[in-house]
Coordinates of N, CA and C in Angstrom, one line a residue:
X1 N -5.0 10.4 -32.0 CA -4.1 11.5 -32.4 C -2.7 11.0 -32.7
X2 N -2.4 9.7 -32.3 CA -1.0 9.2 -32.5 C 0.0 9.8 -31.5
X3 N 1.2 9.8 -31.9 CA 2.3 10.2 -31.0 C 2.8 11.6 -31.3
X4 N 2.3 12.2 -32.4 CA 2.9 13.5 -32.9 C 2.4 14.7 -32.1
X5 N 1.2 14.6 -31.4 CA 0.6 15.7 -30.7 C 0.1 16.8 -31.5
X6 N 0.0 16.6 -32.8 CA -0.5 17.6 -33.7 C -2.0 17.9 -33.6
X7 N -2.4 19.2 -33.9 CA -3.8 19.6 -33.7 C -4.6 18.9 -34.8
X8 N -5.7 18.4 -34.5 CA -6.6 17.8 -35.5 C -7.4 18.9 -36.2
X9 N -7.9 19.9 -35.4 CA -8.7 21.0 -36.0 C -8.3 22.3 -35.2
X10 N -8.4 23.4 -35.9 CA -8.1 24.7 -35.3 C -9.2 25.7 -35.6
X11 N -9.8 26.3 -34.6 CA -10.9 27.3 -34.7 C -10.3 28.6 -34.3
X12 N -10.3 29.6 -35.2 CA -9.5 30.8 -35.0 C -10.2 32.1 -35.1
X13 N -11.5 32.1 -35.1 CA -12.3 33.4 -35.5 C -12.4 34.4 -34.3
X14 N -12.2 34.0 -33.1 CA -12.3 34.9 -32.0 C -11.2 36.0 -32.0
X15 N -11.5 37.2 -31.5 CA -10.5 38.3 -31.5 C -10.0 38.5 -30.1
X16 N -10.2 37.5 -29.2 CA -9.6 37.6 -27.8 C -9.5 36.2 -27.3
X17 N -8.9 36.1 -26.1 CA -8.8 34.8 -25.4 C -10.1 34.1 -25.2
X18 N -10.1 32.8 -25.2 CA -11.3 32.0 -24.9 C -11.3 31.6 -23.5
X19 N -12.4 32.0 -22.8 CA -12.5 31.8 -21.3 C -13.2 30.5 -21.0
X20 N -14.0 30.0 -21.9 CA -14.8 28.7 -21.5 C -15.2 28.0 -22.8
X21 N -15.3 26.7 -22.6 CA -15.8 25.8 -23.7 C -17.0 25.0 -23.2
X22 N -18.0 24.7 -24.0 CA -19.1 23.9 -23.6 C -19.5 23.0 -24.8
X23 N -19.6 21.7 -24.6 CA -19.9 20.8 -25.7 C -21.4 20.5 -25.6
X24 N -22.1 20.4 -26.7 CA -23.5 20.1 -26.7 C -23.7 18.6 -26.2
X25 N -24.9 18.3 -25.6 CA -25.1 16.9 -25.2 C -24.9 15.9 -26.3
X26 N -25.2 16.3 -27.5 CA -25.1 15.3 -28.6 C -23.7 15.3 -29.2
X27 N -22.8 16.1 -28.7 CA -21.4 16.1 -29.1 C -21.2 16.7 -30.5
X28 N -22.2 17.3 -31.1 CA -22.0 17.8 -32.5 C -21.6 19.3 -32.6
X29 N -21.7 20.0 -31.5 CA -21.4 21.4 -31.5 C -20.6 21.8 -30.3
X30 N -19.8 22.9 -30.4 CA -19.0 23.4 -29.4 C -19.2 24.9 -29.2
X31 N -19.5 25.3 -28.0 CA -19.7 26.8 -27.7 C -18.5 27.3 -27.1
X32 N -18.0 28.5 -27.5 CA -16.9 29.1 -26.9 C -17.2 30.5 -26.5
X33 N -16.8 30.9 -25.3 CA -17.0 32.3 -24.8 C -15.7 33.0 -24.6
X34 N -15.7 34.2 -25.1 CA -14.4 34.9 -25.3 C -14.2 36.3 -24.6
X35 N -13.0 36.7 -24.5 CA -12.6 38.0 -24.0 C -13.1 39.1 -25.0
X36 N -13.4 38.7 -26.2 CA -13.9 39.7 -27.2 C -15.4 40.0 -27.0
X37 N -16.0 39.5 -26.0 CA -17.4 39.8 -25.7 C -18.4 39.0 -26.5
X38 N -18.0 38.0 -27.3 CA -18.9 37.3 -28.1 C -18.7 35.8 -27.8
X39 N -19.7 35.0 -28.1 CA -19.7 33.6 -28.1 C -19.8 33.1 -29.5
X40 N -19.2 31.9 -29.8 CA -19.3 31.3 -31.1 C -19.7 29.9 -31.0
X41 N -20.4 29.4 -32.0 CA -20.9 28.0 -32.1 C -20.2 27.3 -33.3
X42 N -19.5 26.2 -33.0 CA -18.7 25.5 -33.9 C -19.2 24.1 -34.2
X43 N -19.1 23.6 -35.4 CA -19.4 22.2 -35.7 C -18.2 21.4 -35.4
X44 N -18.3 20.3 -34.6 CA -17.2 19.5 -34.2 C -16.8 18.6 -35.4
X45 N -17.7 18.5 -36.4 CA -17.4 17.7 -37.6 C -16.4 18.4 -38.5
X46 N -16.6 19.7 -38.8 CA -15.8 20.4 -39.8 C -15.1 21.6 -39.2
X47 N -15.2 21.8 -37.9 CA -14.5 23.0 -37.2 C -14.9 24.3 -37.8
X48 N -16.1 24.4 -38.5 CA -16.5 25.7 -39.0 C -17.4 26.4 -38.0
X49 N -17.3 27.7 -38.0 CA -18.2 28.5 -37.1 C -19.6 28.7 -37.7
X50 N -20.6 28.2 -37.0 CA -22.0 28.3 -37.5 C -22.9 29.2 -36.7
X51 N -22.3 29.9 -35.8 CA -23.1 30.9 -35.0 C -22.2 31.9 -34.3
X52 N -22.6 33.1 -34.3 CA -21.8 34.2 -33.7 C -22.8 35.0 -32.8
X53 N -22.6 34.9 -31.5 CA -23.6 35.5 -30.6 C -23.0 36.8 -30.1
X54 N -23.6 38.0 -30.5 CA -23.1 39.3 -30.1 C -24.2 40.1 -29.3
X55 N -23.7 40.8 -28.3 CA -24.7 41.6 -27.5 C -24.1 42.0 -26.2
X56 N -23.3 41.1 -25.6 CA -22.7 41.5 -24.3 C -21.8 42.7 -24.4
X57 N -21.8 43.5 -23.4 CA -21.0 44.8 -23.4 C -19.6 44.6 -22.7
X58 N -19.3 43.4 -22.3 CA -17.9 43.1 -21.8 C -17.6 41.7 -22.0
X59 N -16.5 41.2 -21.5 CA -16.0 39.9 -21.8 C -16.9 38.8 -21.2
X60 N -17.0 37.6 -21.9 CA -17.8 36.5 -21.4 C -16.9 35.7 -20.5
X61 N -17.5 35.3 -19.3 CA -16.7 34.6 -18.3 C -17.0 33.1 -18.4
X62 N -18.2 32.7 -18.8 CA -18.6 31.3 -18.8 C -19.7 31.1 -19.8
X63 N -19.8 29.9 -20.3 CA -20.9 29.6 -21.3 C -21.4 28.2 -21.1
X64 N -22.6 27.9 -21.5 CA -23.2 26.6 -21.4 C -24.1 26.3 -22.6
X65 N -23.9 25.1 -23.2 CA -24.6 24.8 -24.4 C -25.6 23.6 -24.2
X66 N -26.9 23.8 -24.5 CA -27.8 22.8 -24.7 C -28.0 22.4 -26.1
X67 N -28.8 21.5 -26.5 CA -29.0 21.2 -27.9 C -29.7 22.3 -28.7
X68 N -30.6 23.1 -28.0 CA -31.3 24.1 -28.8 C -31.1 25.5 -28.3
X69 N -30.4 25.6 -27.1 CA -30.2 27.0 -26.6 C -28.8 27.1 -26.0
X70 N -28.2 28.3 -26.0 CA -26.9 28.6 -25.5 C -27.1 29.6 -24.4
X71 N -26.3 29.6 -23.4 CA -26.3 30.5 -22.3 C -24.9 31.1 -22.1
X72 N -24.8 32.4 -21.8 CA -23.5 33.0 -21.6 C -23.7 34.0 -20.4
X73 N -22.6 34.2 -19.6 CA -22.6 35.2 -18.6 C -21.4 36.1 -18.8
X74 N -21.4 37.3 -18.2 CA -20.4 38.3 -18.6 C -20.0 39.2 -17.5
X75 N -18.9 39.9 -17.7 CA -18.5 41.0 -16.8 C -19.4 42.2 -16.9
X76 N -20.4 42.2 -17.8 CA -21.3 43.3 -17.9 C -22.5 43.1 -17.0
X77 N -22.4 42.1 -16.1 CA -23.4 41.8 -15.0 C -24.6 41.1 -15.4
X78 N -24.7 40.6 -16.7 CA -25.9 40.0 -17.2 C -25.6 38.6 -17.7
X79 N -26.7 37.8 -17.8 CA -26.7 36.5 -18.4 C -27.6 36.6 -19.7
X80 N -27.2 35.9 -20.7 CA -28.0 35.9 -21.9 C -28.3 34.4 -22.4
X81 N -29.5 34.3 -22.9 CA -29.9 33.0 -23.6 C -30.0 33.2 -25.1
X82 N -29.5 32.3 -25.9 CA -29.5 32.4 -27.3 C -30.1 31.3 -28.0
X83 N -30.7 31.5 -29.2 CA -31.2 30.5 -30.1 C -30.0 30.0 -30.9
X84 N -29.7 28.7 -30.8 CA -28.5 28.2 -31.5 C -28.6 28.2 -33.0
X85 N -29.9 28.2 -33.5 CA -30.1 28.1 -34.9 C -30.0 29.4 -35.6
X86 N -30.5 30.5 -34.9 CA -30.6 31.8 -35.5 C -29.5 32.8 -35.0
X87 N -29.0 32.5 -33.8 CA -28.1 33.4 -33.1 C -28.8 34.5 -32.4
X88 N -30.2 34.5 -32.4 CA -30.9 35.5 -31.8 C -30.9 35.4 -30.2
X89 N -30.8 36.6 -29.6 CA -30.8 36.6 -28.1 C -32.2 36.5 -27.7
X90 N -32.5 35.4 -26.9 CA -33.9 35.1 -26.5 C -34.3 35.7 -25.2
X91 N -33.3 36.0 -24.3 CA -33.6 36.5 -23.0 C -32.3 37.1 -22.4
X92 N -32.5 38.2 -21.6 CA -31.4 38.8 -20.8 C -31.9 38.8 -19.4
X93 N -31.0 38.2 -18.5 CA -31.3 38.1 -17.1 C -30.5 39.2 -16.4
X94 N -31.2 40.2 -15.8 CA -30.6 41.3 -15.2 C -30.9 41.3 -13.7
X95 N -29.9 41.7 -12.9 CA -30.1 41.8 -11.4 C -28.8 41.8 -10.7
X96 N -27.8 41.1 -11.1 CA -26.5 41.1 -10.5 C -25.9 42.5 -10.6
X97 N -25.1 42.9 -9.6 CA -24.5 44.2 -9.6 C -23.0 44.1 -9.8
X98 N -22.5 43.0 -10.2 CA -21.1 42.9 -10.5 C -20.9 41.7 -11.5
X99 N -19.6 41.4 -11.8 CA -19.3 40.3 -12.8 C -20.0 39.0 -12.4
X100 N -20.7 38.4 -13.4 CA -21.3 37.1 -13.2 C -20.2 36.0 -13.6
X101 N -19.8 35.2 -12.6 CA -18.7 34.3 -12.8 C -19.1 32.9 -13.4
X102 N -20.3 32.5 -13.0 CA -20.7 31.1 -13.3 C -22.2 31.0 -13.5
X103 N -22.6 30.1 -14.4 CA -24.0 29.8 -14.5 C -24.2 28.3 -14.5
X104 N -25.4 27.8 -14.1 CA -25.7 26.4 -14.1 C -27.2 26.3 -14.5
X105 N -27.5 25.4 -15.5 CA -28.8 25.2 -15.9 C -29.2 23.8 -15.4
X106 N -30.3 23.8 -14.6 CA -30.8 22.5 -14.0 C -32.4 22.6 -14.0
X107 N -33.0 21.6 -14.6 CA -34.4 21.5 -14.8 C -34.9 22.8 -15.5
X108 N -35.9 23.6 -14.8 CA -36.3 24.8 -15.4 C -35.6 26.0 -14.7
X109 N -34.6 25.7 -14.0 CA -33.9 26.8 -13.3 C -32.6 27.2 -14.0
X110 N -32.2 28.4 -13.9 CA -30.9 28.9 -14.2 C -30.3 29.6 -13.0
X111 N -29.2 29.0 -12.5 CA -28.5 29.6 -11.4 C -27.3 30.4 -11.8
X112 N -26.9 31.4 -11.0 CA -25.8 32.2 -11.3 C -25.0 32.6 -10.0
X113 N -23.7 32.8 -10.2 CA -22.9 33.3 -9.0 C -22.1 34.5 -9.5
X114 N -21.9 35.4 -8.6 CA -21.3 36.7 -9.0 C -20.3 37.3 -7.9
X115 N -19.6 38.2 -8.4 CA -18.7 39.0 -7.5 C -19.5 39.9 -6.6
X116 N -20.8 40.0 -6.8 CA -21.6 40.8 -5.9 C -21.9 40.0 -4.6
X117 N -21.3 38.9 -4.4 CA -21.4 38.0 -3.2 C -22.7 37.3 -3.1
X118 N -23.5 37.2 -4.2 CA -24.7 36.5 -4.2 C -24.7 35.4 -5.3
X119 N -25.6 34.5 -5.0 CA -26.0 33.5 -6.1 C -27.5 33.8 -6.3
X120 N -28.0 33.6 -7.5 CA -29.4 33.8 -7.9 C -30.0 32.7 -8.7
X121 N -31.3 32.5 -8.6 CA -32.0 31.5 -9.3 C -33.0 32.2 -10.2
X122 N -33.1 31.9 -11.5 CA -33.9 32.5 -12.5 C -34.9 31.4 -13.1
X123 N -36.0 31.9 -13.6 CA -36.8 31.1 -14.4 C -36.2 31.1 -15.8
X124 N -35.9 30.0 -16.4 CA -35.2 30.0 -17.7 C -36.1 30.7 -18.8
X125 N -37.4 30.4 -18.7 CA -38.2 30.9 -19.8 C -38.8 32.3 -19.6
X126 N -38.8 32.8 -18.4 CA -39.5 34.1 -18.1 C -38.6 35.2 -17.8
X127 N -37.3 35.0 -17.8 CA -36.3 36.1 -17.5 C -36.6 36.7 -16.1
X128 N -37.1 35.9 -15.3 CA -37.6 36.4 -13.9 C -36.7 35.7 -12.8
X129 N -36.2 36.6 -11.9 CA -35.5 36.1 -10.8 C -36.4 35.5 -9.8
X130 N -36.2 34.2 -9.4 CA -37.0 33.5 -8.5 C -36.5 33.6 -7.1
X131 N -35.2 33.6 -6.9 CA -34.6 33.5 -5.6 C -33.2 34.2 -5.6
X132 N -32.9 34.7 -4.4 CA -31.5 35.3 -4.2 C -30.9 34.6 -3.0
X133 N -29.7 34.2 -3.1 CA -29.0 33.5 -2.0 C -27.9 34.5 -1.5
X134 N -28.1 35.0 -0.3 CA -27.2 36.0 0.2 C -26.7 35.6 1.6
X135 N -25.3 35.6 1.7 CA -24.7 35.2 3.0 C -23.2 35.0 2.9
X136 N -22.7 34.8 1.7 CA -21.3 34.8 1.5 C -20.7 36.1 1.8
X137 N -19.4 36.1 2.3 CA -18.7 37.4 2.6 C -17.9 37.9 1.4
X138 N -17.8 37.1 0.4 CA -17.0 37.5 -0.8 C -17.7 36.8 -2.0
X139 N -17.0 36.9 -3.2 CA -17.6 36.5 -4.4 C -17.9 35.0 -4.5
X140 N -19.0 34.7 -5.2 CA -19.4 33.3 -5.5 C -18.7 32.8 -6.8
X141 N -17.9 31.8 -6.7 CA -17.1 31.4 -7.9 C -17.6 30.1 -8.5
X142 N -18.3 29.2 -7.8 CA -18.7 27.9 -8.4 C -20.0 27.4 -7.8
X143 N -20.7 26.6 -8.6 CA -22.1 26.2 -8.3 C -22.3 24.7 -8.5
X144 N -23.2 24.1 -7.7 CA -23.6 22.7 -8.0 C -25.1 22.7 -7.5
X145 N -25.8 21.7 -8.1 CA -27.2 21.6 -7.8 C -27.6 20.1 -7.6
X146 N -28.5 19.8 -6.7 CA -29.0 18.5 -6.5 C -30.4 18.6 -5.8
X147 N -31.1 17.4 -5.8 CA -32.3 17.3 -5.1 C -32.1 16.5 -3.9
X148 N -32.8 16.8 -2.8 CA -32.7 16.1 -1.6 C -33.2 14.6 -1.8
X149 N -34.1 14.4 -2.8 CA -34.5 13.1 -3.1 C -33.4 12.2 -3.5
X150 N -32.3 12.8 -4.0 CA -31.2 12.0 -4.5 C -30.3 11.5 -3.3
X151 N -30.4 12.2 -2.1 CA -29.5 11.8 -1.1 C -30.1 11.5 0.3
X152 N -31.4 11.9 0.5 CA -32.0 11.7 1.8 C -33.0 10.5 1.7
X153 N -33.0 9.8 2.8 CA -34.0 8.7 3.0 C -35.3 9.4 3.5
X154 N -36.4 8.6 3.4 CA -37.7 9.2 3.7 C -37.7 9.7 5.2
X155 N -37.1 9.0 6.1 CA -37.1 9.4 7.5 C -36.3 10.6 7.8
X156 N -35.5 11.0 6.8 CA -34.6 12.2 6.9 C -35.2 13.5 6.3
X157 N -36.4 13.4 5.9 CA -37.0 14.5 5.2 C -37.0 15.8 6.0
X158 N -36.8 16.9 5.4 CA -36.7 18.2 6.1 C -38.1 18.7 6.5
X159 N -38.1 19.8 7.2 CA -39.4 20.4 7.7 C -40.3 20.7 6.6
X160 N -41.6 20.9 6.9 CA -42.7 21.0 5.9 C -42.4 22.1 4.9
X161 N -41.8 23.2 5.4 CA -41.5 24.4 4.5 C -40.8 23.9 3.3
X162 N -39.9 23.0 3.4 CA -39.0 22.6 2.3 C -39.5 21.5 1.4
X163 N -40.6 20.9 1.8 CA -41.1 19.7 1.1 C -41.7 20.0 -0.3
X164 N -42.1 21.2 -0.5 CA -42.7 21.6 -1.7 C -41.7 21.5 -2.9
X165 N -40.5 22.0 -2.6 CA -39.4 21.9 -3.5 C -38.1 21.4 -2.8
X166 N -37.6 20.3 -3.2 CA -36.4 19.8 -2.5 C -35.1 20.1 -3.2
X167 N -35.1 21.0 -4.1 CA -33.9 21.3 -4.8 C -33.0 22.1 -3.9
X168 N -31.7 21.8 -4.0 CA -30.7 22.5 -3.2 C -29.6 23.0 -4.1
X169 N -29.1 24.2 -3.8 CA -27.9 24.8 -4.5 C -26.7 24.8 -3.6
X170 N -25.6 24.5 -4.2 CA -24.3 24.5 -3.4 C -23.5 25.6 -4.1
X171 N -22.9 26.5 -3.2 CA -22.0 27.5 -3.7 C -20.7 27.5 -3.0
X172 N -19.6 27.8 -3.8 CA -18.3 28.0 -3.3 C -17.8 29.4 -3.5
X173 N -17.1 29.9 -2.5 CA -16.8 31.3 -2.5 C -15.3 31.6 -2.2
X174 N -14.9 32.8 -2.5 CA -13.5 33.2 -2.1 C -13.5 33.5 -0.6
X175 N -14.6 33.4 0.1 CA -14.6 33.6 1.6 C -14.2 32.3 2.3
X176 N -13.7 31.3 1.5 CA -13.2 30.0 1.9 C -14.3 29.0 2.4
X177 N -15.6 29.3 2.2 CA -16.6 28.4 2.6 C -17.4 27.9 1.4
X178 N -18.1 26.8 1.7 CA -19.1 26.2 0.8 C -20.4 26.3 1.6
X179 N -21.5 26.7 0.9 CA -22.8 26.8 1.5 C -23.8 26.0 0.7
X180 N -24.7 25.4 1.4 CA -25.8 24.7 0.8 C -27.1 25.4 1.1
X181 N -27.9 25.6 0.1 CA -29.1 26.5 0.2 C -30.4 25.7 -0.3
X182 N -31.5 25.9 0.4 CA -32.8 25.5 -0.1 C -33.2 26.4 -1.2
X183 N -33.5 25.9 -2.4 CA -33.9 26.8 -3.5 C -35.2 27.5 -3.3
X184 N -36.1 26.8 -2.7 CA -37.5 27.3 -2.5 C -37.5 28.5 -1.6
X185 N -36.7 28.5 -0.6 CA -36.8 29.6 0.4 C -35.6 30.5 0.4
X186 N -34.5 30.1 -0.2 CA -33.3 30.9 -0.2 C -32.5 30.7 1.2
X187 N -33.0 29.8 2.0 CA -32.4 29.7 3.3 C -31.1 28.8 3.2
X188 N -30.1 29.2 4.0 CA -28.9 28.5 4.0 C -29.1 27.2 4.9
X189 N -28.9 26.1 4.4 CA -29.1 24.8 5.0 C -27.8 24.4 5.8
X190 N -26.7 24.6 5.2 CA -25.4 24.3 5.8 C -24.3 25.2 5.4
X191 N -23.3 25.5 6.2 CA -22.1 26.1 5.8 C -20.9 25.1 6.2
X192 N -20.2 24.8 5.1 CA -19.1 23.8 5.3 C -17.8 24.6 5.5
X193 N -17.2 24.4 6.6 CA -15.9 25.1 7.0 C -14.7 24.2 7.0
X194 N -13.6 24.7 6.5 CA -12.4 23.8 6.5 C -11.3 24.4 5.6
X195 N -11.8 24.9 4.4 CA -10.8 25.4 3.5 C -10.2 26.7 4.0
X196 N -8.9 27.0 3.7 CA -8.3 28.2 4.1 C -8.0 29.1 2.9
X197 N -8.5 28.7 1.7 CA -8.4 29.5 0.5 C -9.7 29.5 -0.2
X198 N -9.8 30.3 -1.3 CA -11.0 30.4 -2.1 C -11.4 29.0 -2.7
X199 N -12.7 28.8 -2.7 CA -13.2 27.5 -3.2 C -13.5 27.7 -4.7
X200 N -12.7 27.0 -5.6 CA -12.8 27.3 -7.0 C -13.7 26.3 -7.8
X201 N -13.9 25.1 -7.2 CA -14.6 24.1 -8.0 C -15.3 23.1 -7.0
X202 N -16.5 22.6 -7.5 CA -17.3 21.7 -6.7 C -17.8 20.6 -7.6
X203 N -17.9 19.4 -7.1 CA -18.5 18.3 -7.9 C -19.2 17.4 -6.9
X204 N -20.4 16.9 -7.3 CA -21.3 16.1 -6.4 C -21.2 14.6 -6.8
X205 N -21.2 13.8 -5.8 CA -21.4 12.3 -6.0 C -22.6 12.0 -5.2
X206 N -23.8 12.3 -5.8 CA -25.0 12.1 -5.0 C -25.3 10.7 -4.5
X207 N -25.0 9.6 -5.3 CA -25.3 8.3 -4.8 C -24.5 7.9 -3.6
X208 N -23.3 8.5 -3.4 CA -22.6 8.3 -2.2 C -22.7 9.4 -1.2
X209 N -23.6 10.3 -1.4 CA -23.9 11.5 -0.5 C -22.6 12.3 -0.3
X210 N -21.8 12.5 -1.2 CA -20.5 13.2 -1.0 C -20.4 14.4 -2.0
X211 N -19.8 15.4 -1.5 CA -19.5 16.6 -2.2 C -17.9 16.8 -2.2
X212 N -17.3 17.1 -3.3 CA -15.9 17.4 -3.4 C -15.7 18.9 -3.7
X213 N -14.7 19.5 -3.0 CA -14.4 20.9 -3.2 C -12.9 21.1 -3.4
X214 N -12.5 21.9 -4.4 CA -11.1 22.2 -4.6 C -10.9 23.7 -4.4
X215 N -9.6 24.0 -4.0 CA -9.4 25.4 -3.4 C -8.0 25.9 -3.8
X216 N -7.8 27.2 -3.6 CA -6.5 27.8 -3.7 C -5.6 27.4 -2.5
X217 N -6.2 26.7 -1.5 CA -5.3 26.3 -0.4 C -4.6 25.0 -0.8
X218 N -4.7 24.6 -2.0 CA -4.0 23.4 -2.6 C -4.6 22.1 -2.2
X219 N -5.8 22.1 -1.6 CA -6.4 20.9 -1.1 C -7.7 20.6 -1.9
X220 N -8.1 19.3 -1.8 CA -9.4 18.8 -2.2 C -10.0 18.3 -0.9
X221 N -11.3 18.6 -0.6 CA -11.9 18.1 0.6 C -13.2 17.4 0.2
X222 N -13.5 16.4 0.9 CA -14.7 15.6 0.7 C -15.7 15.8 1.9
X223 N -17.0 16.0 1.6 CA -18.0 16.3 2.7 C -19.1 15.4 2.5
X224 N -19.7 15.0 3.7 CA -21.0 14.4 3.6 C -22.1 15.4 3.4
X225 N -22.8 15.3 2.3 CA -23.7 16.3 1.8 C -24.9 16.4 2.7
X226 N -25.2 15.4 3.5 CA -26.4 15.4 4.4 C -26.0 16.0 5.7
X227 N -24.9 15.6 6.3 CA -24.6 16.1 7.7 C -23.6 17.3 7.6
X228 N -22.9 17.5 6.5 CA -22.0 18.6 6.5 C -20.6 18.2 7.0
X229 N -20.4 17.0 7.5 CA -19.2 16.5 8.0 C -18.1 16.5 7.0
X230 N -16.9 17.0 7.3 CA -15.7 16.8 6.5 C -15.2 15.4 6.6
X231 N -15.1 14.7 5.5 CA -14.7 13.3 5.5 C -13.2 13.1 5.3
X232 N -12.6 13.8 4.3 CA -11.2 13.5 3.9 C -10.6 14.9 3.4
X233 N -9.3 14.9 3.5 CA -8.6 16.1 2.9 C -7.4 15.5 2.0
X234 N -7.4 15.9 0.8 CA -6.3 15.5 -0.1 C -5.3 16.6 -0.3
X235 N -4.0 16.4 0.1 CA -3.1 17.5 0.2 C -1.9 17.4 -0.7
X236 N -1.8 16.6 -1.7 CA -0.6 16.4 -2.5 C -0.3 17.5 -3.5
X237 N -1.3 18.3 -3.9 CA -1.1 19.3 -5.0 C -0.2 20.4 -4.5
X238 N 0.6 21.0 -5.4 CA 1.4 22.1 -5.0 C 0.9 23.4 -5.6
X239 N -0.3 23.5 -5.9 CA -0.9 24.7 -6.5 C -2.5 24.6 -6.3
X240 N -3.1 25.6 -6.8 CA -4.6 25.7 -6.6 C -5.3 24.6 -7.4
X241 N -6.3 24.1 -6.9 CA -7.2 23.1 -7.6 C -8.3 23.8 -8.3
X242 N -8.3 23.7 -9.6 CA -9.2 24.6 -10.4 C -10.3 23.8 -11.1
X243 N -10.3 22.4 -11.1 CA -11.3 21.6 -11.7 C -11.3 20.3 -11.1
X244 N -12.5 19.7 -11.0 CA -12.8 18.4 -10.5 C -13.7 17.6 -11.3
X245 N -13.6 16.3 -11.4 CA -14.5 15.4 -12.1 C -14.6 14.1 -11.4
X246 N -15.8 13.6 -11.3 CA -16.0 12.3 -10.6 C -16.3 11.3 -11.7

């Protein structure tokens, strides 16, 4: 971009603020979710809009783009799946009773977190809710997913009930806690205590068995994902930590 700081491309078709961006795995398309209640699909090569996804009844809070499908969630309490080629809505996931803040696609699962204080797990293809995770005292703002196979040694395997599916969901909430859940049963495996403000972002470092969380308490905290032990606290920020990357 040189030293001028000038924009390379400008995409201006939305009629409201843009709340989230998602780049396709191949880097060729960009999905945007907007306050105008629509999502748009853009070519990164020519900055042209090649898809307009309409159907939500309120603003879009978050979006996620795969190579062949797009996912959006909204203040209308729903999540939608779209065909990126035709713009057709392929599925509507209904069940939340308040604003859906965040979604996460992992394997055949679709996870969601909401102001209704729950996280939920859906079958991507069947529009069916598989599990509900209830226990937070306030809204669920952020999500992460991993398999216990990624972090546990053989001798650390959990009880028989959980061996069928070793997937775990991590949720961060405005109740200042992080919770780890078994996907198969919906049971809370751990509650991580230490933050004094809302938990806004999570990122996993599975090879090192570590979870990082960022909060409105201005700190980043590191946790041992197996034991739940708080390892470190980073305190230099002078404002809320809203995003993390490893």
